Coordinates of C-alpha atoms and ligand atoms in Angstrom, one line a residue:
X1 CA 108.8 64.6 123.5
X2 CA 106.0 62.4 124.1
X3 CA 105.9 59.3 126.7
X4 CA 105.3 55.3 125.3
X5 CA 103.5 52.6 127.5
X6 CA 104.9 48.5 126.7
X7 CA 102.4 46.2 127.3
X8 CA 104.1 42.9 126.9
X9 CA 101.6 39.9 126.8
X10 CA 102.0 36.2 126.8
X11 CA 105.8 34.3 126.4
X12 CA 107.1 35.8 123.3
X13 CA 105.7 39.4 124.1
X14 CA 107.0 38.9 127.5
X15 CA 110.8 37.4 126.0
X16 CA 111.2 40.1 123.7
X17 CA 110.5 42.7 126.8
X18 CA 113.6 40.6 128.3
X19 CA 116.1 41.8 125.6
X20 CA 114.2 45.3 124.7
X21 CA 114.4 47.2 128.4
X22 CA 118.3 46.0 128.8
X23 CA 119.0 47.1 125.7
X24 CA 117.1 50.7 126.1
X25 CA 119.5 51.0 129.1
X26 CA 122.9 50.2 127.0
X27 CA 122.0 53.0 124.4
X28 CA 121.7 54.8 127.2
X29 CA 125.0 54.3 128.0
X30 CA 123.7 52.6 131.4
X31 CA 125.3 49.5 132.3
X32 CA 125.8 47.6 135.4
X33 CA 127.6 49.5 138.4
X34 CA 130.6 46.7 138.0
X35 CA 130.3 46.8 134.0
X36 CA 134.0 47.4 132.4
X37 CA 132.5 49.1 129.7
X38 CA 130.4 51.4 132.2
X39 CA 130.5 54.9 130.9
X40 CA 129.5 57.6 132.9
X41 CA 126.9 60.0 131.1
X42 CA 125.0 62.8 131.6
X43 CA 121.4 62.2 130.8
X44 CA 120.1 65.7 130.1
X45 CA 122.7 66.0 127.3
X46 CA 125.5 68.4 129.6
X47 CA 128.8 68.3 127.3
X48 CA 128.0 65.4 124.8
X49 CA 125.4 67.3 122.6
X50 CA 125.1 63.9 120.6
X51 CA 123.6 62.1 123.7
X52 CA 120.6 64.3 124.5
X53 CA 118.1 62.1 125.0
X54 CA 114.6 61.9 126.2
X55 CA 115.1 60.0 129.1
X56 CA 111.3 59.8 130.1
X57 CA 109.8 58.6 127.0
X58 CA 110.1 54.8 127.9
X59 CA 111.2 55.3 131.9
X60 CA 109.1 56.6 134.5
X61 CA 111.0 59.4 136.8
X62 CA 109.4 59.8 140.1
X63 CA 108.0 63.6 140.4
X64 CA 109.8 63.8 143.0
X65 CA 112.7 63.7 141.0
X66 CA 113.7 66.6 139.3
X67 CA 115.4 65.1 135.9
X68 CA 118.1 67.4 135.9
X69 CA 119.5 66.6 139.1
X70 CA 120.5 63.1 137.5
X71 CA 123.3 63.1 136.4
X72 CA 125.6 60.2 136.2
X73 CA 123.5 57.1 136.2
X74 CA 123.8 53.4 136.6
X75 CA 121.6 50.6 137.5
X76 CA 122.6 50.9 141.2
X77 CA 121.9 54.9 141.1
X78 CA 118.6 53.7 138.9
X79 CA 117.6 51.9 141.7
X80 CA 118.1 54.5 144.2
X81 CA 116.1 56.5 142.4
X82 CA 112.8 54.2 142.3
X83 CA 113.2 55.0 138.1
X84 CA 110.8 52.4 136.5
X85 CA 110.3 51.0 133.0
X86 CA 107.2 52.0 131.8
X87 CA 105.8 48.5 131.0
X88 CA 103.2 46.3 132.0
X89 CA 103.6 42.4 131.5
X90 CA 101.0 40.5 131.4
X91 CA 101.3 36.5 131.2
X92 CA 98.8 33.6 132.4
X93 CA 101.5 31.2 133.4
X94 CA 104.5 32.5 136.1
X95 CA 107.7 31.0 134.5
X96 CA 108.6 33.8 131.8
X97 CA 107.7 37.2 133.9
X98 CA 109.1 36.0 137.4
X99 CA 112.4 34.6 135.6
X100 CA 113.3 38.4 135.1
X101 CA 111.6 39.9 137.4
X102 CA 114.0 38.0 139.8
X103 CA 116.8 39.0 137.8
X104 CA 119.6 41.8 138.1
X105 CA 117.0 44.4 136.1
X106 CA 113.8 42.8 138.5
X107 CA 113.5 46.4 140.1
X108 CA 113.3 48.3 137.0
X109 CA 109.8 46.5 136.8
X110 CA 106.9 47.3 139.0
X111 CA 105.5 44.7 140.9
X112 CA 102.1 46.4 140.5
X113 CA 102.6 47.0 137.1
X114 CA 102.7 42.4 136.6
X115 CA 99.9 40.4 135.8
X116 CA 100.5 36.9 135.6
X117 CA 98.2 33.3 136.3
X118 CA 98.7 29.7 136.0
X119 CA 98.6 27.5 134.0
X120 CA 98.4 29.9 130.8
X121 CA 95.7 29.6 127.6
X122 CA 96.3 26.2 126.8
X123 CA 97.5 27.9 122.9
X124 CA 93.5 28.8 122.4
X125 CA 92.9 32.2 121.5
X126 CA 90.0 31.8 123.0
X127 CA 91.3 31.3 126.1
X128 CA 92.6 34.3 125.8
X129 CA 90.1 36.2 124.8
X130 CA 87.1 35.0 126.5
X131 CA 87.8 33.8 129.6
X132 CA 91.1 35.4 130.8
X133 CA 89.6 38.7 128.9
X134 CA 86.4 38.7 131.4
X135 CA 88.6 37.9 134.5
X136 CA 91.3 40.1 134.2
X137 CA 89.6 42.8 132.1
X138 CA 89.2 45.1 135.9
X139 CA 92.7 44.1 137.1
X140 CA 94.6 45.3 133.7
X141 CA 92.5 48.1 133.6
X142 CA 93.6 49.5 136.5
X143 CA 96.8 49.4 136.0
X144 CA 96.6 50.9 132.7
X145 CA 94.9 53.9 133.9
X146 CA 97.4 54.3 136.7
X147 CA 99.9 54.3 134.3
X148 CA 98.3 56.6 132.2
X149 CA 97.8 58.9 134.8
X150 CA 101.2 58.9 135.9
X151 CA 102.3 60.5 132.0
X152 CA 102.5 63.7 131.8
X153 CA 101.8 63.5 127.4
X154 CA 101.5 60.0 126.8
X155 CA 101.3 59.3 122.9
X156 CA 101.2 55.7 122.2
X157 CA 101.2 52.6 123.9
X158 CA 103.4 49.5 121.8
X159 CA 102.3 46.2 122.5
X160 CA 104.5 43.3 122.3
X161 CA 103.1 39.1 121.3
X162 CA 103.4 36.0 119.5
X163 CA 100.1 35.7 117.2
X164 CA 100.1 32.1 117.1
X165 CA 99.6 30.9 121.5
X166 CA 97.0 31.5 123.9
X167 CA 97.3 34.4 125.7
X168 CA 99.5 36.7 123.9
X169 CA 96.9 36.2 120.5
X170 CA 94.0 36.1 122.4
X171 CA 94.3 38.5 125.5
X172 CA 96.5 40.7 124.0
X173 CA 93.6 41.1 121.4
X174 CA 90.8 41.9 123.9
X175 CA 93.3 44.3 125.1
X176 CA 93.4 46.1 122.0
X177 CA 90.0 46.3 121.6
X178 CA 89.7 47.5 125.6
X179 CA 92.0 50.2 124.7
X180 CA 90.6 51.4 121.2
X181 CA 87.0 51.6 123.5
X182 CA 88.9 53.2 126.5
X183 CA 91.5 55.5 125.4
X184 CA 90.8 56.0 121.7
X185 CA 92.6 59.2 121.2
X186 CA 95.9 57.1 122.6
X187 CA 97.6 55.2 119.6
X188 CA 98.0 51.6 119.4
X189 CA 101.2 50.3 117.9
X190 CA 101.5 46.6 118.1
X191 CA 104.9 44.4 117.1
X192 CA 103.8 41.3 116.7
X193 CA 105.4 37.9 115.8
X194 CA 103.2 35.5 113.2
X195 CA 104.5 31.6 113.3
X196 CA 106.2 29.9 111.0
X197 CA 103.9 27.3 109.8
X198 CA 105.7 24.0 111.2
X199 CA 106.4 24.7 114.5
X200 CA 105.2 23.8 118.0
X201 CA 101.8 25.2 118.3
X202 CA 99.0 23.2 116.1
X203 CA 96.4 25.8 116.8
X204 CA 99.1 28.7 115.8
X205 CA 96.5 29.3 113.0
X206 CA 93.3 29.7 114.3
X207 CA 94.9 32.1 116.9
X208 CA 97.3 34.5 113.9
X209 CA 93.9 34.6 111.9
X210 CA 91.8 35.3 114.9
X211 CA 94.5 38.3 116.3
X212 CA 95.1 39.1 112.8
X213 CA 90.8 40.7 112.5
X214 CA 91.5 42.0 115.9
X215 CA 94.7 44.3 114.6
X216 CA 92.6 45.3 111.5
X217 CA 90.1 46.8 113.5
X218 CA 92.0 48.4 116.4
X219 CA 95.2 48.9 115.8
X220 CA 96.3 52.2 114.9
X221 CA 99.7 50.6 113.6
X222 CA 101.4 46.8 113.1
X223 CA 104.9 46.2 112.9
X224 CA 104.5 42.4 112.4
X225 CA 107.5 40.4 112.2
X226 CA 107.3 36.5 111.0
X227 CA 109.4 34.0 112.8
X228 CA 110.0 32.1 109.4
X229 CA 112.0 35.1 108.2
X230 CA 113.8 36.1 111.4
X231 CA 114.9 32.2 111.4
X232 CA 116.3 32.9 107.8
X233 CA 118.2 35.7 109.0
X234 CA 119.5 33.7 112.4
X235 CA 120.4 30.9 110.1
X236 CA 122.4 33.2 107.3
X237 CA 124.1 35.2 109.9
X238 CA 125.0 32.3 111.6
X239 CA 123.8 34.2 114.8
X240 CA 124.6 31.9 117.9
X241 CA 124.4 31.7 121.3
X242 CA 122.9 34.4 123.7
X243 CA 124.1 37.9 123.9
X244 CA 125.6 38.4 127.6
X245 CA 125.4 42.1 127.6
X246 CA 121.3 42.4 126.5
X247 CA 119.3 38.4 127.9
X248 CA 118.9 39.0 132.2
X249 CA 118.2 35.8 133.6
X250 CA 117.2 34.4 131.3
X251 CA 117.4 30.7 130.1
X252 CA 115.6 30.9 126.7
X253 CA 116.3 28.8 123.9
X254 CA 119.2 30.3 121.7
X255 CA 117.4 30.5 118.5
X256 CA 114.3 32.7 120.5
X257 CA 116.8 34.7 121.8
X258 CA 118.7 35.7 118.6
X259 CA 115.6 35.9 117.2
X260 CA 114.2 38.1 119.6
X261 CA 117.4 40.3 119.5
X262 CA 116.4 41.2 115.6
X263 CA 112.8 42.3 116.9
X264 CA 114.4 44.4 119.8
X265 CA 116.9 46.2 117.4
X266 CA 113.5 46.7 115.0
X267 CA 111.8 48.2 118.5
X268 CA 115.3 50.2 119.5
X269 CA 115.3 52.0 115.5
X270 CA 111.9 52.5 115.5
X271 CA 111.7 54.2 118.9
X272 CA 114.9 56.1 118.8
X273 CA 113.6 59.3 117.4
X274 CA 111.4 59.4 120.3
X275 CA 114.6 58.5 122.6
X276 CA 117.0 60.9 121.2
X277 CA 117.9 64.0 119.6
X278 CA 118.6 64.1 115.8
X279 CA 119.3 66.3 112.9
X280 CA 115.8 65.4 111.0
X281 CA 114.2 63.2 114.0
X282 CA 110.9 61.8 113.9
X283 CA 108.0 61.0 116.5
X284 CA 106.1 58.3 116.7
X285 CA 103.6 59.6 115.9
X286 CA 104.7 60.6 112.6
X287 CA 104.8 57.1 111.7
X288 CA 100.9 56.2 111.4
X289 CA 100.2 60.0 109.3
X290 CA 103.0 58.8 107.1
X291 CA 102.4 54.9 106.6
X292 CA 98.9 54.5 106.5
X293 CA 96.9 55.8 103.6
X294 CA 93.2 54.1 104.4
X295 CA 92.9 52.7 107.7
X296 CA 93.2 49.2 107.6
X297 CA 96.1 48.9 105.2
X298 CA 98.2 49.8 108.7
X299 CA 100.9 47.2 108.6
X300 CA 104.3 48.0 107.8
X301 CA 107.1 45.4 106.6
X302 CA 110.3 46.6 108.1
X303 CA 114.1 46.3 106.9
X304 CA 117.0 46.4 109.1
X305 CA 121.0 46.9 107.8
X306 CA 122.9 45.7 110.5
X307 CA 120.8 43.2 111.0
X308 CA 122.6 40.1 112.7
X309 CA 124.0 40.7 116.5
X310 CA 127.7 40.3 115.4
X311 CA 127.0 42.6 112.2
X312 CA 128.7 45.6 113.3
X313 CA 129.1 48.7 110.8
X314 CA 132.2 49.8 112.3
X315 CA 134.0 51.0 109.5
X316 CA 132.2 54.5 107.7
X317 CA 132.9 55.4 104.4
X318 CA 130.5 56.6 101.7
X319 CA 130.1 53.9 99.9
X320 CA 129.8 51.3 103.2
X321 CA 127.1 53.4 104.6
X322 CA 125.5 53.2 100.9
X323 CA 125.7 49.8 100.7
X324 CA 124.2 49.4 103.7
X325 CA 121.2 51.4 103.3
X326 CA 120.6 49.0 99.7
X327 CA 121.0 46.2 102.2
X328 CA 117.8 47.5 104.2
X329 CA 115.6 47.4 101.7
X330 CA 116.9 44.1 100.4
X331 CA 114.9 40.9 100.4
X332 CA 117.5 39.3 102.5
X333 CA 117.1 41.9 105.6
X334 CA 113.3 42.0 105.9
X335 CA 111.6 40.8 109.0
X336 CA 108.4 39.5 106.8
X337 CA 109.3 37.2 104.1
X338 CA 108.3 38.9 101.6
X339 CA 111.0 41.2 98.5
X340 CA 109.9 45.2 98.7
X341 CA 111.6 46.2 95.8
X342 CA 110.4 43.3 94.0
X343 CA 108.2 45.0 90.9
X344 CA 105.3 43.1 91.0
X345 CA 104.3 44.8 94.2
X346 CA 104.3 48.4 94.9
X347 CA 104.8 50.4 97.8
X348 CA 102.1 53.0 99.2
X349 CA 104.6 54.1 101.5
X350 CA 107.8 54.3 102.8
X351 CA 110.4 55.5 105.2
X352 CA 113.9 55.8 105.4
X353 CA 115.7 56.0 108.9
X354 CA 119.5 56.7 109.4
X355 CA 120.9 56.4 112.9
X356 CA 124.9 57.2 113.8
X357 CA 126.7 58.6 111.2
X358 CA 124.4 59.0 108.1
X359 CA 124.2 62.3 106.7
X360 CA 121.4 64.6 105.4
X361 CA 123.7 64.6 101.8
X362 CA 123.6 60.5 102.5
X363 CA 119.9 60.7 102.8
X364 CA 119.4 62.8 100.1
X365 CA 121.3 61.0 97.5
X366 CA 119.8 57.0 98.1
X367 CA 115.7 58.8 98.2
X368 CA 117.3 60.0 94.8
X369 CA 118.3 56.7 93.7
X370 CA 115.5 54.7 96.1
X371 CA 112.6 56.9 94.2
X372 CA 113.7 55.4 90.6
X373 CA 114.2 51.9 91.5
X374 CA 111.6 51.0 94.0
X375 CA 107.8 50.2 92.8
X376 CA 106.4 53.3 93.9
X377 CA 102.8 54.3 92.7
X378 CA 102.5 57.6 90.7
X379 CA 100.7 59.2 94.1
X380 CA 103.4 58.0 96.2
X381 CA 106.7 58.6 94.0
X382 CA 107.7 62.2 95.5
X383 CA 107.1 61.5 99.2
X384 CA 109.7 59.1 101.0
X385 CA 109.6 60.1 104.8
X386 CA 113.2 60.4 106.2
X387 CA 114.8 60.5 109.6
X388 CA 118.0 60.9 110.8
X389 CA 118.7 60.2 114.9
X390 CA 122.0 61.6 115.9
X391 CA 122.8 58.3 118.1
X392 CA 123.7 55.0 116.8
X393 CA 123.0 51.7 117.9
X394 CA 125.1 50.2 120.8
X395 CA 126.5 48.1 118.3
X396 CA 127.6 49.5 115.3
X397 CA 128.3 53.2 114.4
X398 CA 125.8 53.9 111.9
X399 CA 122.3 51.9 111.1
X400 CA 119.4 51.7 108.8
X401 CA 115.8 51.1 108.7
X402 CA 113.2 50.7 105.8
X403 CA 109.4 50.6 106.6
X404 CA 107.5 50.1 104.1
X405 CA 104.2 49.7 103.4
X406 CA 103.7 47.3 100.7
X407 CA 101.1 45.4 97.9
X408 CA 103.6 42.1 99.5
X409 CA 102.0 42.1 102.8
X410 CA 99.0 39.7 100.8
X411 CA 101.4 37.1 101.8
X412 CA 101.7 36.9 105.2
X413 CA 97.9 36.9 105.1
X414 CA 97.8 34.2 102.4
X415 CA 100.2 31.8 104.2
X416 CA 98.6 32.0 107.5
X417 CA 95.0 31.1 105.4
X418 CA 95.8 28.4 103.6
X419 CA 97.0 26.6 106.5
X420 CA 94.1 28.0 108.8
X421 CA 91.5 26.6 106.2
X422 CA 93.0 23.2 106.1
X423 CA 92.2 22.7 109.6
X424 CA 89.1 24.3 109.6
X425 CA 88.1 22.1 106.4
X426 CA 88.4 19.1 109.2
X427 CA 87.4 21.1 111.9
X428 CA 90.3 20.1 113.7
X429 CA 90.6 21.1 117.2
X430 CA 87.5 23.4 117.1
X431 CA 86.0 22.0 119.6
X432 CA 88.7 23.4 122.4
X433 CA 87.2 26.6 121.0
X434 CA 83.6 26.1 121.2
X435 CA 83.5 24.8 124.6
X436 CA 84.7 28.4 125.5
X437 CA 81.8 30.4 126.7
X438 CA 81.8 33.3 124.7
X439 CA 83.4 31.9 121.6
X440 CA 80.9 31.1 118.8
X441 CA 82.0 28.8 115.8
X442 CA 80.9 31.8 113.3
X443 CA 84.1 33.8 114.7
X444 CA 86.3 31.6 112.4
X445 CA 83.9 32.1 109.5
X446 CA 84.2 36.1 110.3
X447 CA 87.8 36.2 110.5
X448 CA 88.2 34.1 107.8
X449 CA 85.9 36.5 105.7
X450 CA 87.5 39.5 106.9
X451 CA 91.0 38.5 106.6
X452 CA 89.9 37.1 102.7
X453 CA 88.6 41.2 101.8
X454 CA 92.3 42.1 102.8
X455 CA 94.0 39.9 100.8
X456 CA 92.1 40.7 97.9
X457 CA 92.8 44.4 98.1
X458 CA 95.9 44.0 98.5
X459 CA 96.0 41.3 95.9
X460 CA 94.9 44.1 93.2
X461 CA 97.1 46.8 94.4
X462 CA 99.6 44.2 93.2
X463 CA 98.4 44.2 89.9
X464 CA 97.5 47.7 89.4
X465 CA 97.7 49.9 86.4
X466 CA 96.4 53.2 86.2
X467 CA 92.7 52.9 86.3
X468 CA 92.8 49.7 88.6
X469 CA 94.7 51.6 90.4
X470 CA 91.6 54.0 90.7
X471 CA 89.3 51.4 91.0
X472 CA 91.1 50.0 94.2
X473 CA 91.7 53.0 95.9
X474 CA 87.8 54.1 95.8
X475 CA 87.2 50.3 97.1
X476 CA 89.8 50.8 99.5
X477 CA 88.8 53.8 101.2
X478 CA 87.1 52.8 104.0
Ligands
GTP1 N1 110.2 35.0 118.0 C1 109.7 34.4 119.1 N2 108.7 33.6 119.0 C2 108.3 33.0 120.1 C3 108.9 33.2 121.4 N3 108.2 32.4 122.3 C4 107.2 31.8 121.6 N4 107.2 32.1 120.3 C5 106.3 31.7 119.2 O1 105.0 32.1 119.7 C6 104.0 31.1 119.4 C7 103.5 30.6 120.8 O2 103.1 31.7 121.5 P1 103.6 32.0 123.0 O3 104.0 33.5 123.1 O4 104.5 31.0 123.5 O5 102.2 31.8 123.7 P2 101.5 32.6 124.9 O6 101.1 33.9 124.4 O7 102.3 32.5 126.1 O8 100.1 31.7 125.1 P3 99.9 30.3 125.8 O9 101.2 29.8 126.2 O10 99.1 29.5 124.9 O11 99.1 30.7 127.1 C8 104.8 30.1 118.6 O12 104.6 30.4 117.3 C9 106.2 30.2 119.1 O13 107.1 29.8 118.1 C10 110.0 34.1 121.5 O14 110.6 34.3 122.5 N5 110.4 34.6 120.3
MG2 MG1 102.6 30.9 127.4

């Protein structure tokens, strides 16, 4: 199975990262040494067929190490070990990385595997881009390619930021680019989080519009997330407070964190076919063939069902583990704000993904039902891509996940626009930008152009019939 390097970059990047890695442990079934709950498992599968996992794909064995002399593990025997998390963070200011690298889980992370500065990008994506780009572009690099060279069949690398700051928008984009030019045969999935529109950061849309031409050109595949839809969901599932089995030392504010714990169980579904064994499992890399028919329609809205942290599917019956497949695809459960099934759309792609106890019958019987209710196109009808991982959540024992790649994605582009042109119109706070060396004033023109050609194709795959539906794909085949 192949191996996955996290790059987390800037606060939110380097927050999710917080709640991801103890969270990869706990399906694991790896809790602290003291941990009531701990349970004792063996990690090359032994007498629990259902727990075979892949233990290497995310965490980095020593080769000294054979893997299956490990046997029993918890965080002290982790630690004995010298077992690493595959992950590089990256972050221009100190506060976010060195709160968990101090913490419980600090020696799961490499020291030489950290980047970090002070005082951060100042929320300029230029900042990001130009200046800490050209300074830390050697530094970063090295690392990668150690880490690289330490895989024995690395696939992908995921990289985890915000969209609308400094660093994780801008450098996290000129690392993107660095590794399309460097290591173009490695794929490039990126999770990232767009702003809500009335938030903290003014500049939030100069940066999302910048990153936003950065993805279409070098990632191989986006799972973006919005925070305006994952603070829907926090606010009708009532999620509150922090989650004292997944947050290490961490102070964050409880809305981020509850947040971030819908992006992490996104990350944890998406990833779990590489993590475990399963009944019709799925790669990684199976995703990107699957989900993106021309190459720059590669982002992928994504449903969850559990979605909230106290959401629990405990109880599995037919027609609860239905209903909970429905609720994925639902309007309510999506991590963009945007309706899937809504017909004025139409999906190019999608995927269905079971973990715990859904059955290939289950499976069977909702593409049945999915195929003649969703807004398929006529080329896309007949193909659903399914999955099925043997292991649930840590949560809940059985859990869903939609991707899909839909028309709807126009309007993540369109919302982030509108408000990107009405400070442009002004040019409010372009001058932070063009004092940058580096950063021309055209760059906003050029993403703005760029960003406009997207939501226009989109914007007629929405209203396709047949022979627009011709005339689009020809335009769209880049
Ligand atoms: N969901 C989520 N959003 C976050 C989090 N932290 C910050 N954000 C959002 O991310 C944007 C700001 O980006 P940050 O990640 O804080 O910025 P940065 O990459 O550290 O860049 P600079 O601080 O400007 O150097 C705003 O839209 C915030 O609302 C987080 O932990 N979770
Ligand atoms: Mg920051």
């Amino acid at each position: 199975m192949s191996e996955f390097l996290v790059i987390q970059v800037g606060q939110c990047g380097n927050q999710i990262g917080g709640t991801l890695w103890p969270s990869i442990l706990q399906e694991y079934r790896i809790l602290p040494s003291n941990h009531p709950k701990n349970i004792k498992t063996s990690i090359t599968g032994g007498s629990d067929k259902e727990m075979k996992f892949t233990f290497n794909s995310f965490l980095h064995i020593p080769t000294k190490i054979n893997p299956s002399s490990l046997q029993c593990l918890n965080l002290s025997e982790l630690q004995e070990n010298d077992i690493k998390a595959r992950v590089i963070c990256i972050d221009m200011e100190d506060s976010v990385v060195s709160r968990f690298s101090n913490s419980e889980l600090g020696f799961l992370f490499d020291k030489r595997g950290i980047v970090k500065n002070y005082p951060g990008s100042s929320n300029n994506w230029a900042e990001g881009y130009c200046t800490h780009g050209s300074t830390f572009k050697n530094k970063i690099f090295r690392i990668v390619t150690k880490y690289v060279e330490r895989c024995d069949s690395l696939h992908g690398i995921l990289l985890l930021y915000s969209m609308g700051g400094g660093t994780g928008s801008g450098l996290g984009s000129f690392i993107l680019e660095q590794l399309d030019e460097q290591l173009p045969n490695i794929e490039r999935f990126v999770c990232c989080v767009y702003p809500n529109g009335s938030e903290d950061v003014i500049t939030a849309p100069y940066n999302a519009m910048l990153a936003t031409q950065h993805l279409i050109r070098h990632a191989t595949c986006v799972f973006p997330v919005e925070n305006r839809a994952l603070q829907e969901v926090c606010d009708i599932k009532r999620l509150a407070g922090s989650n004292p089995t997944t947050g290490y030392g961490s102070s964050i504010a409880g809305t981020f964190q509850d947040m971030n714990s819908i992006v992490v169980k996104l990350l944890l579904h998406v990833t779990s076919g590489s993590r475990f064994s399963g009944q019709l499992n799925f790669d990684m890399n199976e995703i990107n063939t699957n989900m993106v028919p021309f190459p720059k329609m590669k982002f992928l809205s994504s449903g969850l069902s559990p979605i909230g942290i106290y959401d629990a599917n405990n109880l599995s019956s037919s027609s609860t583990r239905e209903k909970n497949f429905w609720s994925a695809c639902s309007k309510n459960n999506q991590l963009l704000q945007i309706d899937p099934m809504d017909d004025t759309n139409f999906l190019m792609a999608s995927m269905l993904f079971g973990r715990g106890e859904y059955t290939l019958t289950d499976i069977r019987n909702y593409v049945n039902k999915f195929q003649r209710k969703a807004p398929l196109l006529e080329w896309s009808k007949k193909c659903t891509k399914v999955g099925l991982c043997s292991v649930p959540p840590i949560d809940s024992k059985f859990s869903m996940m939609a991707l899909f790649n839909t028309s709807s994605t126009k309007e993540i582009f369109r919302h982030i626009s509108q408000q990107f042109e009405k400070l442009l119109r002004r040019k409010a706070h372009v001058h932070h930008y063009t004092k940058v060396p580096g950063f021309d004033f055209d760059c906003f023109y050029e993403c703005q152009n760029t960003i406009a050609d997207i939501v226009d194709v989109y914007e007629e795959a929405g209203t396709s019939s047949s022979n627009k539906e011709k005339r689009i794909l020809s335009n769209i085949n880049y």
